[in-house]
Short mmCIF file of C-alpha atoms and ligand atoms in Angstrom, two decimals:
data_model
loop_
_atom_site.label_atom_id
_atom_site.label_comp_id
_atom_site.label_asym_id
_atom_site.label_seq_id
_atom_site.Cartn_x
_atom_site.Cartn_y
_atom_site.Cartn_z
CA MET A 230 20.25 -109.98 -13.87
CA THR A 231 21.63 -107.43 -11.13
CA ALA A 232 21.56 -108.63 -7.51
CA ALA A 233 18.22 -107.09 -6.66
CA PRO A 234 15.92 -108.15 -9.48
CA LEU A 235 17.21 -111.71 -9.48
CA LEU A 236 16.19 -111.78 -5.73
CA LYS A 237 12.88 -110.57 -6.25
CA ALA A 238 12.55 -113.23 -8.96
CA TRP A 239 14.06 -115.92 -6.92
CA LEU A 240 11.83 -115.46 -4.03
CA THR A 241 8.60 -115.14 -6.55
CA LYS A 242 9.79 -118.52 -7.50
CA LEU A 243 10.12 -120.14 -4.28
CA GLU A 244 6.63 -118.71 -2.81
CA GLU A 245 5.20 -120.21 -6.56
CA LEU A 246 6.59 -123.30 -4.89
CA GLY A 247 5.01 -123.16 -1.61
CA VAL A 248 7.68 -121.78 0.56
CA LYS A 249 6.66 -119.58 3.49
CA PHE A 250 8.58 -116.61 4.80
CA HIS A 251 8.67 -115.32 8.25
CA PHE A 252 10.59 -112.32 8.44
CA ASN A 253 12.48 -110.86 11.27
CA LYS A 254 12.16 -113.82 13.62
CA HIS A 255 15.10 -114.84 16.15
CA LEU A 256 15.12 -118.61 16.77
CA GLN A 257 15.51 -118.63 20.84
CA ALA A 258 15.08 -122.75 21.36
CA PHE A 259 14.07 -125.85 19.56
CA GLN A 260 12.99 -129.22 20.47
CA LYS A 261 13.28 -132.69 18.74
CA MET A 262 10.15 -134.34 19.16
CA ASN A 263 9.07 -137.81 18.18
CA LEU A 264 8.09 -136.60 14.57
CA GLY A 265 10.08 -133.69 13.69
CA PHE A 266 10.77 -130.36 15.35
CA ASP A 267 9.33 -127.48 17.43
CA LEU A 268 10.67 -124.22 17.07
CA GLN A 269 10.26 -121.34 18.99
CA PHE A 270 11.06 -117.47 18.47
CA SER A 271 11.67 -114.43 20.40
CA ASP A 272 8.69 -113.18 19.82
CA GLY A 273 6.60 -115.99 21.22
CA ASP A 274 5.78 -117.44 17.72
CA THR A 275 6.25 -120.86 17.05
CA ALA A 276 6.67 -123.45 14.31
CA SER A 277 7.02 -127.01 13.53
CA GLY A 278 8.56 -129.21 10.67
CA ASP A 279 9.64 -132.95 9.75
CA ALA A 280 13.40 -132.18 9.30
CA LEU A 281 15.12 -128.71 10.36
CA LEU A 282 17.76 -126.62 8.24
CA LEU A 283 19.87 -123.98 10.17
CA ALA A 284 21.97 -121.73 7.83
CA LEU A 285 22.64 -118.79 10.91
CA GLY A 286 25.86 -117.74 9.49
CA GLY A 287 29.19 -117.35 11.27
CA GLY A 288 30.34 -114.73 13.86
CA SER A 289 31.89 -111.93 12.04
CA TYR A 290 30.67 -108.20 11.28
CA GLU A 291 27.97 -108.92 14.22
CA GLU A 292 27.48 -106.69 17.20
CA ASP A 293 26.67 -109.42 19.54
CA PHE A 294 28.52 -112.81 19.12
CA PRO A 295 26.10 -115.52 17.65
CA SER A 296 23.59 -116.75 20.09
CA TRP A 297 23.11 -120.15 18.20
CA VAL A 298 26.64 -121.53 19.49
CA LYS A 299 25.40 -121.45 23.12
CA LEU A 300 22.16 -122.76 21.61
CA LEU A 301 23.61 -125.63 20.19
CA GLN A 302 26.15 -126.64 22.48
CA GLY A 303 23.40 -126.70 25.30
CA MET A 304 21.73 -129.37 23.33
CA GLY A 305 24.82 -131.57 23.05
CA ILE A 306 25.68 -130.84 19.79
CA GLU A 307 29.59 -130.04 19.17
CA VAL A 308 30.61 -126.69 18.09
CA SER A 309 34.60 -125.72 17.54
CA ASP A 310 35.26 -121.87 18.66
CA LEU A 311 34.57 -119.36 16.16
CA ARG A 312 37.82 -117.46 14.79
CA ALA A 313 38.34 -114.62 12.65
CA ALA A 314 39.19 -115.46 9.15
CA ASN A 315 39.67 -113.16 5.91
CA CYS A 316 41.02 -110.55 8.31
CA GLY A 317 43.33 -107.60 8.50
CA TYR A 318 46.73 -107.97 10.32
CA GLU A 319 48.54 -105.23 12.41
CA LEU A 320 51.78 -104.32 10.75
CA ILE A 321 54.65 -103.57 13.43
CA ALA A 322 55.73 -100.32 12.03
CA SER A 323 56.13 -96.68 13.90
CA PRO A 324 53.15 -93.72 14.40
CA ASP A 325 55.54 -91.88 11.69
CA PHE A 326 55.22 -94.49 9.38
CA TYR A 327 51.33 -94.81 9.68
CA LYS A 328 51.44 -90.90 9.60
CA VAL A 329 52.72 -91.09 6.36
CA ALA A 330 51.21 -94.50 4.78
CA GLU A 331 47.68 -94.84 5.99
CA GLY A 332 45.29 -95.30 2.94
CA LYS A 333 47.62 -95.88 0.78
CA ALA A 334 47.76 -99.29 -1.52
CA ILE A 335 50.78 -101.62 -2.19
CA LYS A 336 49.68 -102.85 -5.61
CA GLY A 337 51.22 -105.81 -7.81
CA VAL A 338 52.78 -107.58 -4.34
CA VAL A 339 53.18 -111.21 -3.52
CA LEU A 340 53.32 -111.75 0.27
CA THR A 341 54.74 -114.72 1.62
CA THR A 342 54.59 -115.91 5.36
CA ALA A 343 54.63 -119.40 7.35
CA LEU A 344 51.43 -120.31 5.56
CA GLY A 345 52.20 -119.77 1.90
CA ALA A 346 52.40 -116.91 -0.84
CA LYS A 347 49.61 -114.71 -2.37
CA SER A 348 49.65 -111.88 -4.95
CA GLY A 349 47.32 -109.32 -5.09
CA GLU A 350 46.81 -105.44 -3.61
CA LEU A 351 47.35 -104.64 0.04
CA MET A 352 45.91 -101.51 1.66
CA ILE A 353 47.71 -100.11 4.35
CA THR A 354 45.11 -99.11 7.19
CA ARG A 355 45.62 -97.17 10.70
CA TYR A 356 46.48 -100.49 12.38
CA GLY A 357 48.38 -102.37 9.73
CA LEU A 358 47.43 -104.49 6.26
CA GLU A 359 44.10 -105.54 4.73
CA GLY A 360 43.30 -107.06 1.14
CA THR A 361 43.14 -110.38 -0.68
CA PRO A 362 47.15 -111.46 0.12
CA VAL A 363 47.01 -110.74 3.67
CA TYR A 364 43.38 -112.36 4.08
CA THR A 365 44.68 -115.55 2.41
CA VAL A 366 48.11 -116.38 4.09
CA GLY A 367 48.36 -113.61 6.68
CA VAL A 368 49.64 -115.03 10.29
CA SER A 369 51.65 -113.10 13.04
CA GLY A 370 54.85 -113.53 12.74
CA GLU A 371 57.76 -112.55 10.17
CA ALA A 372 56.69 -111.92 6.55
CA HIS A 373 58.23 -111.08 3.31
CA LEU A 374 56.88 -109.38 0.35
CA ASP A 375 57.88 -109.31 -3.14
CA LEU A 376 57.16 -105.51 -3.95
CA LYS A 377 58.18 -105.92 -7.72
CA PRO A 378 57.19 -109.66 -8.48
CA ASP A 379 57.05 -109.23 -12.54
CA ILE A 380 60.94 -108.59 -12.66
CA GLU A 381 64.12 -110.55 -11.48
CA VAL A 382 66.55 -109.00 -9.55
CA GLU A 383 69.22 -108.79 -12.14
CA LYS A 384 66.82 -106.80 -14.20
CA LEU A 385 65.52 -104.58 -11.42
CA LYS A 386 69.17 -104.02 -10.41
CA SER A 387 70.10 -102.48 -14.14
CA ARG A 388 66.88 -100.66 -13.78
CA LEU A 389 67.72 -98.81 -10.69
CA ALA A 390 71.39 -97.95 -12.05
CA GLY A 391 69.84 -95.29 -14.65
CA GLY A 392 70.15 -91.72 -14.10
CA LYS A 393 71.99 -89.68 -10.95
CA GLY A 394 71.49 -89.79 -7.61
CA ASP A 395 72.55 -92.07 -4.62
CA THR A 396 70.82 -95.07 -4.66
CA TRP A 397 67.63 -94.69 -2.37
CA GLN A 398 66.83 -91.51 -4.82
CA ARG A 399 67.14 -94.04 -7.65
CA VAL A 400 65.00 -96.28 -5.98
CA GLN A 401 62.19 -93.79 -5.75
CA ARG A 402 62.70 -92.46 -9.19
CA ASN A 403 63.60 -95.72 -11.05
CA ALA A 404 61.73 -98.51 -9.20
CA LYS A 405 58.06 -97.26 -9.75
CA LEU A 406 56.78 -98.57 -6.51
CA SER A 407 52.93 -97.66 -5.42
CA PRO A 408 52.85 -95.31 -3.10
CA GLY A 409 52.22 -97.97 -0.38
CA ALA A 410 55.29 -99.71 -1.53
CA LEU A 411 57.51 -96.50 -1.00
CA ALA A 412 55.91 -95.86 2.36
CA LEU A 413 57.30 -98.91 3.24
CA ALA A 414 60.63 -98.75 1.35
CA GLU A 415 61.28 -95.49 3.24
CA PHE A 416 60.01 -96.31 6.78
CA LEU A 417 60.78 -100.28 7.03
CA ALA A 418 63.92 -100.72 5.22
CA PRO A 419 66.34 -102.54 7.52
CA PRO A 420 69.62 -99.73 8.23
CA GLY A 421 71.61 -99.64 5.43
CA ALA A 422 69.57 -101.18 3.02
CA TRP A 423 69.84 -98.85 0.15
CA GLN A 424 73.88 -98.72 0.15
CA ASN A 425 74.23 -100.16 -3.37
CA ASP A 426 71.77 -101.22 -6.61
CA GLN A 427 72.33 -105.18 -5.75
CA ALA A 428 71.03 -104.87 -2.05
CA ALA A 429 68.50 -102.52 -2.79
CA ALA A 430 67.16 -104.90 -5.55
CA GLU A 431 67.09 -107.98 -3.50
CA LEU A 432 65.46 -106.21 -0.39
CA LEU A 433 62.50 -104.42 -3.24
CA LYS A 434 62.19 -108.72 -3.95
CA HIS A 435 62.21 -109.82 -0.33
CA PHE A 436 61.07 -107.19 1.90
CA PRO A 437 60.85 -108.20 5.72
CA ILE A 438 57.80 -107.22 7.70
CA GLN A 439 56.34 -108.15 10.71
CA LEU A 440 52.97 -108.78 10.91
CA GLY A 441 50.90 -108.39 14.66
CA ALA A 442 47.70 -109.90 15.72
CA ALA A 443 44.69 -110.43 13.60
CA ARG A 444 42.08 -108.33 13.67
CA PRO A 445 39.10 -109.21 15.96
CA ILE A 446 36.21 -111.48 14.84
CA GLU A 447 34.09 -108.22 14.35
CA GLU A 448 36.04 -106.93 11.71
CA ALA A 449 36.71 -110.24 9.82
CA ILE A 450 35.00 -111.05 6.64
CA SER A 451 34.23 -114.42 7.82
CA THR A 452 35.05 -117.06 10.85
CA ALA A 453 36.55 -120.25 10.78
CA GLY A 454 34.94 -123.08 13.38
CA GLY A 455 31.45 -123.78 13.86
CA VAL A 456 29.38 -127.14 13.76
CA VAL A 457 32.10 -129.90 13.33
CA TRP A 458 32.46 -132.05 10.17
CA GLU A 459 33.21 -135.06 12.50
CA LYS A 460 29.66 -135.08 13.87
CA LEU A 461 27.65 -134.46 10.09
CA GLY A 462 27.11 -136.78 7.90
CA PRO A 463 27.01 -136.64 3.75
CA GLY A 464 23.97 -134.84 3.51
CA LEU A 465 25.55 -132.25 6.38
CA ASN A 466 22.76 -134.14 8.56
CA SER A 467 23.68 -133.89 12.60
CA LEU A 468 24.69 -137.11 13.53
CA GLU A 469 23.89 -136.14 17.18
CA MET A 470 20.31 -134.98 16.24
CA PRO A 471 18.85 -137.06 13.22
CA GLY A 472 16.55 -134.66 10.93
CA LEU A 473 18.68 -131.61 11.86
CA PHE A 474 20.86 -130.02 8.91
CA PHE A 475 23.57 -127.56 8.56
CA ALA A 476 24.68 -125.43 5.71
CA GLY A 477 26.81 -122.23 5.12
CA GLU A 478 29.47 -120.39 7.50
CA MET A 479 27.98 -121.92 10.73
CA VAL A 480 29.79 -125.21 9.93
CA ASP A 481 33.40 -125.87 10.36
CA TRP A 482 34.85 -124.62 7.36
CA ASP A 483 36.87 -121.71 5.69
CA ALA A 484 37.48 -120.53 2.39
CA PRO A 485 39.20 -117.25 0.92
CA THR A 486 36.85 -114.30 0.26
CA GLY A 487 36.44 -113.26 -3.21
CA GLY A 488 33.27 -115.37 -4.25
CA PHE A 489 34.44 -118.83 -2.62
CA LEU A 490 32.57 -118.21 0.64
CA LEU A 491 29.79 -117.26 -0.97
CA THR A 492 29.87 -120.53 -3.63
CA ALA A 493 30.48 -122.61 -0.44
CA CYS A 494 27.53 -121.19 1.34
CA ALA A 495 25.47 -121.90 -1.87
CA SER A 496 26.85 -125.41 -2.31
CA THR A 497 26.40 -126.61 1.33
CA ALA A 498 23.35 -125.53 1.37
CA ALA A 499 22.40 -127.76 -2.12
CA VAL A 500 23.83 -130.93 -0.42
CA ALA A 501 21.86 -130.14 2.80
CA ALA A 502 18.54 -129.74 0.62
CA SER A 503 19.44 -133.15 -1.00
CA GLY A 504 20.20 -134.45 2.52
CA ILE A 505 16.74 -133.57 3.70
CA LEU A 506 14.85 -134.93 0.79
CA ASP A 507 17.02 -138.34 1.40
CA PHE A 508 16.12 -137.95 5.07
CA LEU A 509 11.81 -137.42 4.42
CA GLU A 510 11.93 -140.23 1.86
CA LYS A 511 13.49 -142.76 4.11
CA SER A 512 11.16 -141.53 6.91
CA ARG A 513 7.92 -142.17 5.11
C1 FAD B 855 32.00 -107.26 4.46
C2 FAD B 855 31.66 -108.65 4.16
C3 FAD B 855 32.34 -108.95 2.58
C4 FAD B 855 32.22 -110.20 2.41
N1 FAD B 855 32.50 -110.05 0.90
C5 FAD B 855 32.51 -110.88 0.38
C6 FAD B 855 32.91 -111.72 -0.92
O1 FAD B 855 33.28 -110.50 -1.70
N2 FAD B 855 32.98 -112.82 -1.34
C7 FAD B 855 32.77 -113.81 -0.82
O2 FAD B 855 32.36 -115.00 -1.33
N3 FAD B 855 31.87 -113.81 0.61
C8 FAD B 855 31.83 -112.57 1.44
N4 FAD B 855 31.78 -112.38 2.47
C9 FAD B 855 31.66 -113.41 3.16
C10 FAD B 855 29.67 -113.99 2.80
O3 FAD B 855 28.81 -113.01 2.49
C11 FAD B 855 29.42 -114.86 3.99
O4 FAD B 855 30.49 -115.97 4.38
C12 FAD B 855 27.99 -115.67 3.59
O5 FAD B 855 27.16 -114.40 3.49
C13 FAD B 855 27.51 -116.49 4.78
O6 FAD B 855 26.51 -116.88 4.53
P1 FAD B 855 25.34 -117.82 5.50
O7 FAD B 855 24.05 -117.96 4.59
O8 FAD B 855 26.09 -119.01 6.02
O9 FAD B 855 24.93 -116.75 6.56
P2 FAD B 855 24.70 -115.33 6.60
O10 FAD B 855 24.48 -114.58 5.08
O11 FAD B 855 25.27 -114.50 7.42
O12 FAD B 855 23.17 -115.42 6.87
C14 FAD B 855 22.85 -115.88 8.15
C15 FAD B 855 21.36 -115.41 8.61
O13 FAD B 855 20.86 -115.93 10.02
C16 FAD B 855 20.47 -115.10 10.74
N5 FAD B 855 20.41 -115.51 11.81
C17 FAD B 855 21.80 -115.88 12.77
N6 FAD B 855 21.01 -116.24 14.33
C18 FAD B 855 19.75 -115.85 14.16
C19 FAD B 855 18.54 -116.72 15.03
N7 FAD B 855 19.32 -117.23 16.13
N8 FAD B 855 17.32 -116.71 14.50
C20 FAD B 855 17.18 -116.28 13.53
N9 FAD B 855 18.08 -115.88 12.47
C21 FAD B 855 19.58 -115.72 12.63
C22 FAD B 855 21.64 -113.61 10.78
O14 FAD B 855 21.06 -112.22 11.05
C23 FAD B 855 21.54 -114.18 8.87
O15 FAD B 855 20.71 -113.07 8.57
C24 FAD B 855 31.73 -111.16 2.90
C25 FAD B 855 31.02 -111.08 4.48
C26 FAD B 855 31.40 -109.33 5.10
C27 FAD B 855 30.73 -109.69 6.22
#
């Protein structure tokens, strides 16, 4: 099934099971009562329940900072600072570089930073780099790109040697760099980089770049930080407020994008659902 019919079928199934949906409600406050929870919404509506599962998401891609952070902190629930995760980074480079390079892809590259190495495709934007490698191992500071990860230095050197022209002309012709990689090589290579084929091959395999600041939370795909693990039980139940459960990105975990975030959200929801069943069973 594609997404829309899957969602429709899923909602129908849940309704058949007795689930009631209340759309477009903004949770403003809730109280723990002797038996369960009372909830207040911004339109004045109220609701109550034996247990409460919050799955209010992270802080990225939102116009406003999520209000649940203050709400929970005000109730004594520990929440660590939300931080941009799976986000782009500024690339320190001249305006001339950006004039030429913006919108170009650096294909089949390996990015190595202080956090590790990740292969994939990078996109050069108006401020720096976006794409899986930088989402996974991005961190401010010096980094290196292997612009030709599928070929060893010696082989690359002999490939560069073919035909006429100086080393830089042969790099442009023989190295078969993607448009973004070529722009990097043109503008960001250290002085004297293209003096001979050996130096050129080594540089293409270990190309230094300087990553600046991470892009802000509003532009990040996800946020790290949130409800802290140490205050959660095995059913993702709050140890600080029995009967309260959490799932999804609002819990303090992080994962690379590409399905892992969504999988972790669904998985934590399943764990929390089991936790609620256990809790209700025990409180009977
Ligand atoms: C542009 C973009 C691309 C992404 N691509 C991928 C990808 O390719 N693969 C991947 O795995 N993940 C991806 N993600 C991340 C993934 O979508 C999220 O991690 C996931 O949707 C989080 O699920 P969640 O249920 O925890 O929260 P959400 O899906 O954010 O749902 C939380 C809901 O709670 C609501 N809410 C918040 N506060 C309140 C309140 N006080 N009262 C009532 N409602 C409230 C919010 O409005 C929201 O509807 C992407 C995210 C973005 C922004």
